[in-house]
Amino acid sequence: MKLVLAMLLALGTVNIGTTGIPTKILIHPPIQKSIKDTVAIVMLDHPKTEQEIKQLLAPYKDIKLRRVYQKAIDGFSIQGPPSAIARLEAQTQNRQQTQIQHVSPVTEYRVETEESVKIIGGEEARGFFSKKNERLTGRGVTVGVIDTGVDYTHPDLARNYAGGHDLVDNDQDPMETLMQGRATIHGTHVAGIIAANGKIKGVAPEAKIVAYRALGPGGGGTTEQVLAAIDQAIKDKVDIMNLSLGNSINGPDLPISQALDRAVENGIVAVAASGNSGPNVWTVGSPGTSAKAISVGASTPTMEIPQLLIEGMQNLLRVQPMEGSGDWSLDRTLPIVDGGIGQPNELENVQGKIVLMKRGELTFSEKAKNAHEAGAKAVVVANNLKGTFIGNLDAPAAIPIGSITKSEGEFLRKKLKNTSLTARLKVNEEIDQLADFSSRGPVTDTWDIKPDLVAPGVAINSTIPGGYLSLQGTSMAAPHVAGACALIKQAHPDWTPEQIKAALMNTAKPLTKEPGEPSSTSLGETTRKPIRIDPIGGINKGKTQLTPGPYYRTYEQGAGRIQVDDAIQTESLVMPGSIRFGKFSSLKNVHKAQLKVENISAKPRRYTFDIPQHIDGLEWRFPLAFTLDPEESRDIIVELAVDPQIFKGKIHDGFLTLHAGSQSIHIPFLYVLEEPGYPRVMGFDFAEGDEPGTYQYEVYVPGGAEEFGIALFNPDDYRFVGFLDTSTDVKKGLIRKSFKAEDLPFEGTYRAKVFAKKAGKEDFIETMISIYKN
């Protein structure tokens, strides 16, 4: 008898505290105070040889050494029973004897799935020349792509391929997975955005690509494999590494995030996708939480967005075109009809009309095909969950197809029951909007502003094995930044990773929202008026950095959308590129941030700060105006004094402006008065174990928990069934446990409540688990 477990889509969102409890409360009894080998990463305070590590593990007969990491981290991976690993972990209390820093369970990482080059200034950059009098194309720069592999036979990539490593099969052939049903294309798409040099051109078309296959069939891989890839890339001394992969764990202390910090310390520019779990805050995931890497969110390139003017409705209905959609070019007013989910028998009266469909059951391509064959002119698919989405078609559609929100679909469906509706098409051009799926920060515990930057990540055409395809995701945004870093590295070969990151952040374009666009989940916002910073000349001449209207928060977009041409030509650098003042402490009400200002031009530069808009209870203190000679730098202090009796906001963020001659540098900042309620439990996943008949879960508890548990309920009447697992006095970090089949409940579908309690507060994730017997 074999159990097959399938995680169903969460019926609700992440519910935070008692205010987010669903209609029926899931009440579980108090938890009582559970065995399969597991894999873990052991971090050391200092490097050890393999022989020293084996001696360290000698007392633990059940633990097997798997990999030793020499560059990415000081540590190694092990495999053994949870009880044995727990005994080893207990030795972290005696570091003088063992030098063990901490033990972290292995988690899973997955892929985060030519106009964009022009938007970020890539075409202009190709008109610039390096110190060797060569056009800036990335020549002489090596980019490591840690992903699903690369199709190095692709005609647009073959000339740029410079070898690689397969950390899944442990050989030197990093070809994409070709297995039918589990084939991958992701790494080839990422590599093409960076350095395609054929039918399409990447951002840095002459950069060298070294491929590291860390994600195997289906696009999945483990911490162990990704760490091995980072370790190898450091040994190979690549100039830049791109990681378009991640998980949903928002924490700064995971091994992958720390390994990227180590890569930067070794002189490598590390670029990581922030994740595709937006639009809510706290959704940025590792390795996008790495402090020293460049974490990248996704913005939109220039897109033609169809809007429907529906008779009797005052506001236009925005439709998000799907990838592979036919052109939205309807030239007349057309009726709208309800087409159910798009089955042929539901489309008997759709000829010459716009069809409204529900999302689900059929693929988008099947919906479009059925509608086209029935004579429809267009398809609008309403989401089945809250929020918007961007769909991908399996094959190009003959008619236009796009998406709307669930509430918009319900509104139209209700109207259609009582009356007929007609719609006329209007097409609006949009650019530089934050993609709805792009993960937001800040980072739990450290309050780092992440992502650092955004770049185009929607409808990005690039290489795949056997051809080309448009995809979207922060996975597509990150390689734009990696390619931009290659251009900067060619132009300024002596620049450090910190200087390259600063150049991109200092010259980024802060993005504003379209009128009426909703905000992401609030952290407790300070009311601020829209501001405008006008161009003053120099490298920003003709470019308005901050336009009228509401703008995205710093923890949503970082410094803004990259402008690589400006970054290459910048004449001043401010490091770090963003400021976090941390959290209010009763012991002090003055918070200081140190910045390094560097004049990299050939002329003296005068530097002055703008005074931010006044907020009651906040007082800024800036250095007086100063001048730097060429190649001179200065450390300065920016202070923020807070009167908590007057300042009423929980959080304050925005941009400071430093004028460097004619250049304006915008520095995002974040200050927290009260710790907002970030999720105390996140990143829950349930899957089959490494061996037949075993299963495992993992979950991240960013602040630890006095009580943790997974309670199961009957989905019909919400009756408590039992606990899948419980723990007390849980340390912060990743929890991972394995089970045998006999330890699991009877077959059926359960509503699961994954909860963590601390200081009288309970946070939880609600999802569904189905258990079937084969």
Short mmCIF file of C-alpha atoms in Angstrom, two decimals, residues 147-562:
data_model
loop_
_atom_site.label_atom_id
_atom_site.label_comp_id
_atom_site.label_asym_id
_atom_site.label_seq_id
_atom_site.Cartn_x
_atom_site.Cartn_y
_atom_site.Cartn_z
CA ASP A 147 19.87 27.15 -12.94
CA THR A 148 18.41 24.13 -14.77
CA GLY A 149 21.35 23.95 -17.17
CA VAL A 150 21.84 25.57 -20.56
CA ASP A 151 21.29 24.29 -24.10
CA TYR A 152 24.79 25.16 -25.27
CA THR A 153 23.95 23.93 -28.80
CA HIS A 154 21.43 26.75 -29.33
CA PRO A 155 22.70 28.89 -32.24
CA ASP A 156 22.24 32.09 -30.21
CA LEU A 157 24.30 30.75 -27.28
CA ALA A 158 26.90 28.37 -28.76
CA ARG A 159 29.56 31.02 -29.37
CA ASN A 160 29.25 32.38 -25.81
CA TYR A 161 29.25 29.07 -23.96
CA ALA A 162 32.40 28.61 -21.86
CA GLY A 163 31.76 25.26 -20.17
CA GLY A 164 30.01 24.29 -17.00
CA HIS A 165 29.22 21.75 -14.30
CA ASP A 166 26.28 19.49 -13.53
CA LEU A 167 25.76 19.41 -9.76
CA VAL A 168 22.71 17.15 -10.10
CA ASP A 169 24.35 14.26 -11.97
CA ASN A 170 27.86 15.28 -10.84
CA ASP A 171 29.50 15.53 -14.25
CA GLN A 172 30.71 18.24 -16.62
CA ASP A 173 27.65 18.33 -18.90
CA PRO A 174 25.19 21.03 -17.77
CA MET A 175 22.66 20.36 -20.55
CA GLU A 176 19.01 21.07 -19.75
CA THR A 177 16.93 18.07 -18.65
CA LEU A 178 15.60 16.42 -21.81
CA MET A 179 13.47 13.76 -20.08
CA GLN A 180 9.99 13.71 -21.59
CA GLY A 181 7.46 15.14 -19.18
CA ARG A 182 10.13 16.66 -16.96
CA ALA A 183 12.18 18.60 -19.51
CA THR A 184 13.48 22.03 -18.53
CA ILE A 185 13.98 25.27 -20.50
CA HIS A 186 14.50 27.82 -17.75
CA GLY A 187 18.29 28.12 -17.65
CA THR A 188 18.51 28.53 -21.43
CA HIS A 189 15.93 31.32 -21.28
CA VAL A 190 17.90 33.07 -18.52
CA ALA A 191 21.20 32.67 -20.39
CA GLY A 192 19.64 34.19 -23.51
CA ILE A 193 18.51 37.30 -21.65
CA ILE A 194 22.07 37.77 -20.42
CA ALA A 195 24.10 36.99 -23.52
CA ALA A 196 22.17 35.71 -26.55
CA ASN A 197 24.10 36.62 -29.66
CA GLY A 198 22.24 35.57 -32.77
CA LYS A 199 18.67 36.04 -33.91
CA ILE A 200 18.06 37.85 -30.63
CA LYS A 201 20.57 39.86 -28.62
CA GLY A 202 20.92 39.68 -24.85
CA VAL A 203 21.91 42.56 -22.61
CA ALA A 204 25.63 41.63 -22.89
CA PRO A 205 25.82 39.64 -26.16
CA GLU A 206 29.56 38.96 -25.96
CA ALA A 207 29.76 37.91 -22.31
CA LYS A 208 30.85 34.34 -21.62
CA ILE A 209 28.33 31.99 -20.03
CA VAL A 210 29.37 29.24 -17.62
CA ALA A 211 26.45 26.95 -16.82
CA TYR A 212 25.88 25.31 -13.43
CA ARG A 213 23.05 22.78 -13.46
CA ALA A 214 21.80 22.85 -9.87
CA LEU A 215 18.11 22.22 -10.61
CA GLY A 216 17.19 18.90 -12.18
CA PRO A 217 14.11 17.33 -13.81
CA GLY A 218 11.05 19.51 -13.47
CA GLY A 219 13.16 22.48 -12.33
CA GLY A 220 13.67 21.44 -8.70
CA GLY A 221 16.81 21.17 -6.62
CA THR A 222 18.02 21.28 -3.04
CA THR A 223 20.08 23.59 -0.88
CA GLU A 224 22.91 21.05 -1.18
CA GLN A 225 23.03 21.26 -4.98
CA VAL A 226 22.70 25.05 -5.15
CA LEU A 227 25.43 25.45 -2.54
CA ALA A 228 27.66 23.12 -4.56
CA ALA A 229 27.06 25.29 -7.64
CA ILE A 230 27.92 28.49 -5.78
CA ASP A 231 30.99 26.80 -4.33
CA GLN A 232 32.15 25.74 -7.81
CA ALA A 233 31.43 29.16 -9.32
CA ILE A 234 33.63 30.80 -6.68
CA LYS A 235 36.39 28.30 -7.49
CA ASP A 236 35.96 29.09 -11.19
CA LYS A 237 36.31 32.81 -10.40
CA VAL A 238 33.34 33.93 -12.46
CA ASP A 239 32.78 37.69 -12.50
CA ILE A 240 29.01 37.54 -12.00
CA MET A 241 26.60 34.81 -10.92
CA ASN A 242 22.86 34.76 -11.60
CA LEU A 243 20.39 32.77 -9.51
CA SER A 244 16.89 32.89 -11.00
CA LEU A 245 15.60 30.47 -8.39
CA GLY A 246 14.25 30.62 -4.90
CA ASN A 247 11.80 29.56 -2.26
CA SER A 248 9.16 31.33 -0.17
CA ILE A 249 11.26 31.62 3.00
CA ASN A 250 11.82 35.23 4.02
CA GLY A 251 14.89 35.02 6.21
CA PRO A 252 18.46 36.36 6.01
CA ASP A 253 20.14 33.38 7.65
CA LEU A 254 19.57 30.54 5.20
CA PRO A 255 22.76 28.93 3.86
CA ILE A 256 22.12 30.02 0.25
CA SER A 257 21.75 33.67 1.27
CA GLN A 258 24.91 33.49 3.36
CA ALA A 259 26.75 31.77 0.51
CA LEU A 260 25.91 34.67 -1.82
CA ASP A 261 27.26 37.07 0.79
CA ARG A 262 30.48 35.01 0.74
CA ALA A 263 30.59 35.12 -3.08
CA VAL A 264 30.44 38.93 -2.97
CA GLU A 265 33.26 38.95 -0.42
CA ASN A 266 35.23 36.94 -2.99
CA GLY A 267 34.77 39.70 -5.59
CA ILE A 268 31.82 38.17 -7.47
CA VAL A 269 28.69 40.17 -8.26
CA ALA A 270 25.78 38.00 -7.09
CA VAL A 271 22.33 38.57 -8.61
CA ALA A 272 19.21 36.80 -7.30
CA ALA A 273 15.51 36.85 -8.17
CA SER A 274 13.32 38.18 -5.35
CA GLY A 275 10.54 35.66 -6.01
CA ASN A 276 7.10 35.46 -7.61
CA SER A 277 4.89 35.51 -4.51
CA GLY A 278 3.63 39.12 -4.68
CA PRO A 279 1.81 41.39 -4.36
CA ASN A 280 1.74 41.02 -0.57
CA VAL A 281 4.61 42.27 1.57
CA TRP A 282 6.97 39.88 3.43
CA THR A 283 7.01 37.62 0.35
CA VAL A 284 10.63 38.07 -0.75
CA GLY A 285 12.35 34.69 -0.49
CA SER A 286 15.86 33.26 -0.20
CA PRO A 287 18.31 33.79 -1.85
CA GLY A 288 16.77 37.17 -2.68
CA THR A 289 17.18 37.98 1.03
CA SER A 290 20.98 37.95 0.80
CA ALA A 291 22.29 41.24 2.23
CA LYS A 292 25.19 41.67 -0.21
CA ALA A 293 23.66 40.21 -3.38
CA ILE A 294 21.52 42.28 -5.76
CA SER A 295 17.93 41.17 -5.24
CA VAL A 296 15.76 41.84 -8.29
CA GLY A 297 12.02 42.33 -8.61
CA ALA A 298 10.03 42.48 -11.86
CA SER A 299 8.63 45.49 -13.71
CA THR A 300 6.78 45.66 -17.00
CA PRO A 301 8.30 46.62 -20.35
CA THR A 302 6.23 48.72 -22.74
CA MET A 303 2.96 46.82 -23.06
CA GLU A 304 -0.24 47.52 -24.93
CA ILE A 305 -2.97 46.87 -22.38
CA PRO A 306 -6.52 46.39 -23.69
CA GLN A 307 -9.33 48.11 -21.81
CA LEU A 308 -13.00 47.42 -22.35
CA LEU A 309 -15.51 50.26 -22.24
CA ILE A 310 -18.66 48.39 -21.22
CA GLU A 311 -22.03 49.96 -21.80
CA GLY A 312 -23.51 51.18 -18.54
CA MET A 313 -20.17 51.10 -16.65
CA GLN A 314 -18.30 54.31 -15.86
CA ASN A 315 -14.82 52.80 -15.46
CA LEU A 316 -12.80 51.00 -18.07
CA LEU A 317 -12.17 47.29 -17.46
CA ARG A 318 -8.42 46.56 -17.65
CA VAL A 319 -7.58 43.25 -19.33
CA GLN A 320 -4.15 41.65 -18.85
CA PRO A 321 -3.15 40.02 -22.18
CA MET A 322 -1.86 36.46 -21.89
CA GLU A 323 1.44 35.38 -23.39
CA GLY A 324 0.67 33.95 -26.84
CA SER A 325 -2.58 35.90 -27.18
CA GLY A 326 -3.82 37.07 -30.55
CA ASP A 327 -3.71 40.82 -31.16
CA TRP A 328 -6.25 42.91 -29.31
CA SER A 329 -7.50 44.85 -32.34
CA LEU A 330 -11.30 44.68 -32.14
CA ASP A 331 -12.64 47.40 -34.42
CA ARG A 332 -16.27 47.54 -33.30
CA THR A 333 -18.58 47.25 -30.32
CA LEU A 334 -19.28 43.58 -29.49
CA PRO A 335 -21.64 41.75 -27.13
CA ILE A 336 -20.30 40.00 -24.02
CA VAL A 337 -21.60 36.53 -23.14
CA ASP A 338 -20.98 34.07 -20.30
CA GLY A 339 -19.02 31.05 -21.52
CA GLY A 340 -18.73 29.14 -18.24
CA ILE A 341 -15.32 27.48 -18.04
CA GLY A 342 -15.01 27.23 -21.83
CA GLN A 343 -16.26 23.71 -22.59
CA PRO A 344 -17.60 23.36 -26.17
CA ASN A 345 -21.16 22.77 -24.92
CA GLU A 346 -21.04 26.12 -23.10
CA LEU A 347 -20.08 28.03 -26.26
CA GLU A 348 -23.09 27.48 -28.51
CA ASN A 349 -24.03 31.15 -28.77
CA VAL A 350 -20.71 33.01 -28.87
CA GLN A 351 -20.18 33.71 -32.57
CA GLY A 352 -18.91 37.25 -33.10
CA LYS A 353 -18.85 37.95 -29.36
CA ILE A 354 -16.49 38.46 -26.40
CA VAL A 355 -16.66 35.41 -24.12
CA LEU A 356 -16.34 35.68 -20.33
CA MET A 357 -14.93 32.49 -18.79
CA LYS A 358 -14.00 31.24 -15.34
CA ARG A 359 -10.42 30.18 -14.68
CA GLY A 360 -9.86 26.47 -14.03
CA GLU A 361 -10.35 22.89 -15.34
CA LEU A 362 -9.16 23.71 -18.88
CA THR A 363 -5.84 25.23 -19.92
CA PHE A 364 -5.91 28.74 -21.29
CA SER A 365 -4.99 27.37 -24.72
CA GLU A 366 -7.95 24.99 -24.61
CA LYS A 367 -10.28 27.82 -23.64
CA ALA A 368 -9.01 29.99 -26.51
CA LYS A 369 -9.16 27.10 -29.01
CA ASN A 370 -12.73 26.17 -28.07
CA ALA A 371 -13.86 29.79 -28.28
CA HIS A 372 -12.19 30.31 -31.66
CA GLU A 373 -13.76 27.17 -33.10
CA ALA A 374 -17.14 28.41 -31.88
CA GLY A 375 -16.64 31.72 -33.71
CA ALA A 376 -15.85 34.01 -30.76
CA LYS A 377 -13.87 37.21 -31.28
CA ALA A 378 -12.10 37.36 -27.91
CA VAL A 379 -11.88 35.64 -24.50
CA VAL A 380 -11.71 37.23 -21.04
CA VAL A 381 -10.81 34.83 -18.19
CA ALA A 382 -11.77 35.81 -14.64
CA ASN A 383 -9.41 34.69 -11.88
CA ASN A 384 -10.61 32.09 -9.37
CA LEU A 385 -8.53 33.64 -6.55
CA LYS A 386 -8.12 37.19 -5.32
CA GLY A 387 -5.93 39.51 -7.37
CA THR A 388 -4.75 39.56 -10.94
CA PHE A 389 -2.63 37.08 -12.87
CA ILE A 390 -0.65 36.82 -16.09
CA GLY A 391 -1.34 33.63 -18.03
CA ASN A 392 0.80 31.69 -20.49
CA LEU A 393 -0.60 29.84 -23.49
CA ASP A 394 0.82 26.50 -24.61
CA ALA A 395 0.57 27.63 -28.22
CA PRO A 396 -0.23 30.94 -29.95
CA ALA A 397 -3.94 31.74 -29.97
CA ALA A 398 -5.86 32.77 -33.08
CA ILE A 399 -7.99 35.23 -31.10
CA PRO A 400 -7.14 37.63 -28.25
CA ILE A 401 -7.33 36.25 -24.71
CA GLY A 402 -6.69 38.06 -21.45
CA SER A 403 -7.43 37.98 -17.73
CA ILE A 404 -9.41 40.04 -15.24
CA THR A 405 -9.85 39.78 -11.47
CA LYS A 406 -12.25 37.43 -9.72
CA SER A 407 -14.42 40.30 -8.46
CA GLU A 408 -14.65 41.83 -11.93
CA GLY A 409 -15.72 38.49 -13.35
CA GLU A 410 -18.37 38.02 -10.67
CA PHE A 411 -19.69 41.54 -11.33
CA LEU A 412 -20.02 40.91 -15.08
CA ARG A 413 -21.57 37.49 -14.57
CA LYS A 414 -24.18 38.94 -12.23
CA LYS A 415 -25.00 41.69 -14.75
CA LEU A 416 -25.33 39.21 -17.60
CA LYS A 417 -28.03 37.29 -15.72
CA ASN A 418 -30.32 40.31 -15.88
CA THR A 419 -29.31 42.21 -18.99
CA SER A 420 -27.19 42.16 -22.14
CA LEU A 421 -23.79 43.84 -22.19
CA THR A 422 -21.67 45.26 -25.01
CA ALA A 423 -18.08 46.45 -24.97
CA ARG A 424 -15.80 48.59 -27.08
CA LEU A 425 -12.01 48.18 -27.05
CA LYS A 426 -9.49 50.85 -26.10
CA VAL A 427 -5.75 50.04 -26.01
CA ASN A 428 -3.55 51.87 -23.51
CA GLU A 429 0.26 51.77 -23.45
CA GLU A 430 1.82 51.00 -20.05
CA ILE A 431 5.46 50.89 -19.02
CA ASP A 432 7.41 50.58 -15.78
CA GLN A 433 4.67 49.17 -13.58
CA LEU A 434 5.60 46.76 -10.82
CA ALA A 435 4.52 43.25 -11.83
CA ASP A 436 1.75 41.97 -9.59
CA PHE A 437 3.59 38.70 -8.96
CA SER A 438 6.88 40.37 -7.97
CA SER A 439 7.73 39.54 -4.34
CA ARG A 440 7.95 42.37 -1.84
CA GLY A 441 10.05 42.86 1.26
CA PRO A 442 11.26 43.81 3.72
CA VAL A 443 13.42 41.01 5.10
CA THR A 444 12.32 39.66 8.46
CA ASP A 445 14.66 40.18 11.40
CA THR A 446 17.15 42.50 9.62
CA TRP A 447 14.61 44.91 8.04
CA ASP A 448 16.73 45.08 4.88
CA ILE A 449 15.05 46.74 1.91
CA LYS A 450 14.57 43.98 -0.66
CA PRO A 451 14.39 43.80 -3.61
CA ASP A 452 17.26 46.20 -4.28
CA LEU A 453 16.15 46.93 -7.84
CA VAL A 454 13.60 45.98 -10.44
CA ALA A 455 14.01 45.16 -14.13
CA PRO A 456 11.64 44.05 -16.91
CA GLY A 457 10.22 40.61 -16.14
CA VAL A 458 6.96 40.39 -18.11
CA ALA A 459 6.59 39.06 -21.67
CA ILE A 460 10.34 38.58 -22.11
CA ASN A 461 11.28 36.75 -25.30
CA SER A 462 14.43 34.64 -25.10
CA THR A 463 16.08 31.38 -26.07
CA ILE A 464 14.82 27.91 -25.14
CA PRO A 465 15.98 24.51 -26.41
CA GLY A 466 14.90 24.34 -30.03
CA GLY A 467 13.71 27.92 -30.38
CA TYR A 468 12.36 30.96 -28.56
CA LEU A 469 9.59 31.72 -26.08
CA SER A 470 8.18 34.59 -24.04
CA LEU A 471 8.09 34.04 -20.27
CA GLN A 472 7.58 36.20 -17.21
CA GLY A 473 8.82 36.19 -13.64
CA THR A 474 11.52 37.72 -11.50
CA SER A 475 13.59 34.94 -13.08
CA MET A 476 13.49 37.01 -16.25
CA ALA A 477 14.21 40.28 -14.43
CA ALA A 478 17.36 39.06 -12.63
CA PRO A 479 19.33 38.22 -15.81
CA HIS A 480 18.68 41.74 -17.13
CA VAL A 481 20.59 42.95 -14.08
CA ALA A 482 23.28 40.27 -14.48
CA GLY A 483 23.78 41.38 -18.08
CA ALA A 484 23.86 45.03 -17.00
CA CYS A 485 26.55 44.14 -14.44
CA ALA A 486 28.60 42.55 -17.24
CA LEU A 487 28.48 45.81 -19.21
CA ILE A 488 29.49 47.82 -16.14
CA LYS A 489 32.30 45.36 -15.35
CA GLN A 490 33.67 45.71 -18.88
CA ALA A 491 33.53 49.51 -18.64
CA HIS A 492 35.00 49.58 -15.11
CA PRO A 493 37.02 46.37 -14.64
CA ASP A 494 38.47 47.55 -11.32
CA TRP A 495 35.11 48.20 -9.67
CA THR A 496 34.14 46.02 -6.73
CA PRO A 497 30.74 44.26 -6.48
CA GLU A 498 29.71 46.93 -3.98
CA GLN A 499 30.52 49.70 -6.46
CA ILE A 500 28.66 47.97 -9.30
CA LYS A 501 25.61 47.47 -7.09
CA ALA A 502 25.75 51.09 -5.94
CA ALA A 503 26.02 52.40 -9.52
CA LEU A 504 22.85 50.54 -10.49
CA MET A 505 20.94 51.60 -7.38
CA ASN A 506 22.12 55.23 -7.40
CA THR A 507 20.92 55.71 -10.98
CA ALA A 508 17.72 53.62 -10.89
CA LYS A 509 14.36 55.13 -11.78
CA PRO A 510 11.83 55.01 -8.90
CA LEU A 511 8.52 53.77 -10.26
CA THR A 512 5.08 55.30 -9.72
CA LYS A 513 1.71 53.59 -9.85
CA GLU A 514 -0.98 54.03 -12.43
CA PRO A 515 -3.94 56.04 -11.10
CA GLY A 516 -6.29 53.77 -9.22
CA GLU A 517 -3.79 50.93 -8.84
CA PRO A 518 -4.24 49.26 -5.43
CA SER A 519 -1.43 49.11 -2.89
CA SER A 520 0.08 45.91 -1.58
CA THR A 521 -0.65 44.82 1.97
CA SER A 522 0.35 47.66 4.29
CA LEU A 523 3.01 47.51 6.95
CA GLY A 524 1.37 50.42 8.75
CA GLU A 525 1.89 53.31 6.38
CA THR A 526 2.90 56.87 7.07
CA THR A 527 0.76 59.28 5.09
CA ARG A 528 2.88 61.09 2.54
CA LYS A 529 2.12 63.47 -0.26
CA PRO A 530 3.27 62.58 -3.79
CA ILE A 531 6.54 64.26 -4.67
CA ARG A 532 8.29 65.12 -7.88
CA ILE A 533 12.00 65.37 -8.43
CA ASP A 534 12.72 67.23 -11.64
CA PRO A 535 15.71 66.43 -13.85
CA ILE A 536 18.58 68.81 -13.31
CA GLY A 537 20.80 67.80 -16.19
CA GLY A 538 23.89 65.62 -16.43
CA ILE A 539 23.29 61.93 -16.85
CA ASN A 540 19.66 62.29 -15.73
CA LYS A 541 18.87 65.00 -18.22
CA GLY A 542 15.49 64.44 -19.78
CA LYS A 543 14.56 61.68 -17.31
CA THR A 544 12.16 62.43 -14.49
CA GLN A 545 13.26 60.26 -11.61
CA LEU A 546 10.16 60.61 -9.44
CA THR A 547 6.92 61.69 -11.10
CA PRO A 548 3.68 62.98 -9.60
CA GLY A 549 1.34 60.43 -8.12
CA PRO A 550 1.62 57.59 -5.60
CA TYR A 551 4.81 55.62 -5.89
CA TYR A 552 5.69 52.08 -4.94
CA ARG A 553 7.13 51.62 -1.48
CA THR A 554 10.87 51.17 -1.13
CA TYR A 555 10.37 47.61 0.16
CA GLU A 556 8.41 46.85 -3.03
CA GLN A 557 10.80 48.23 -5.66
CA GLY A 558 14.07 49.02 -3.87
CA ALA A 559 15.79 51.90 -5.64
CA GLY A 560 13.65 51.42 -8.77
CA ARG A 561 14.12 50.18 -12.33
CA ILE A 562 17.70 49.92 -13.57
#
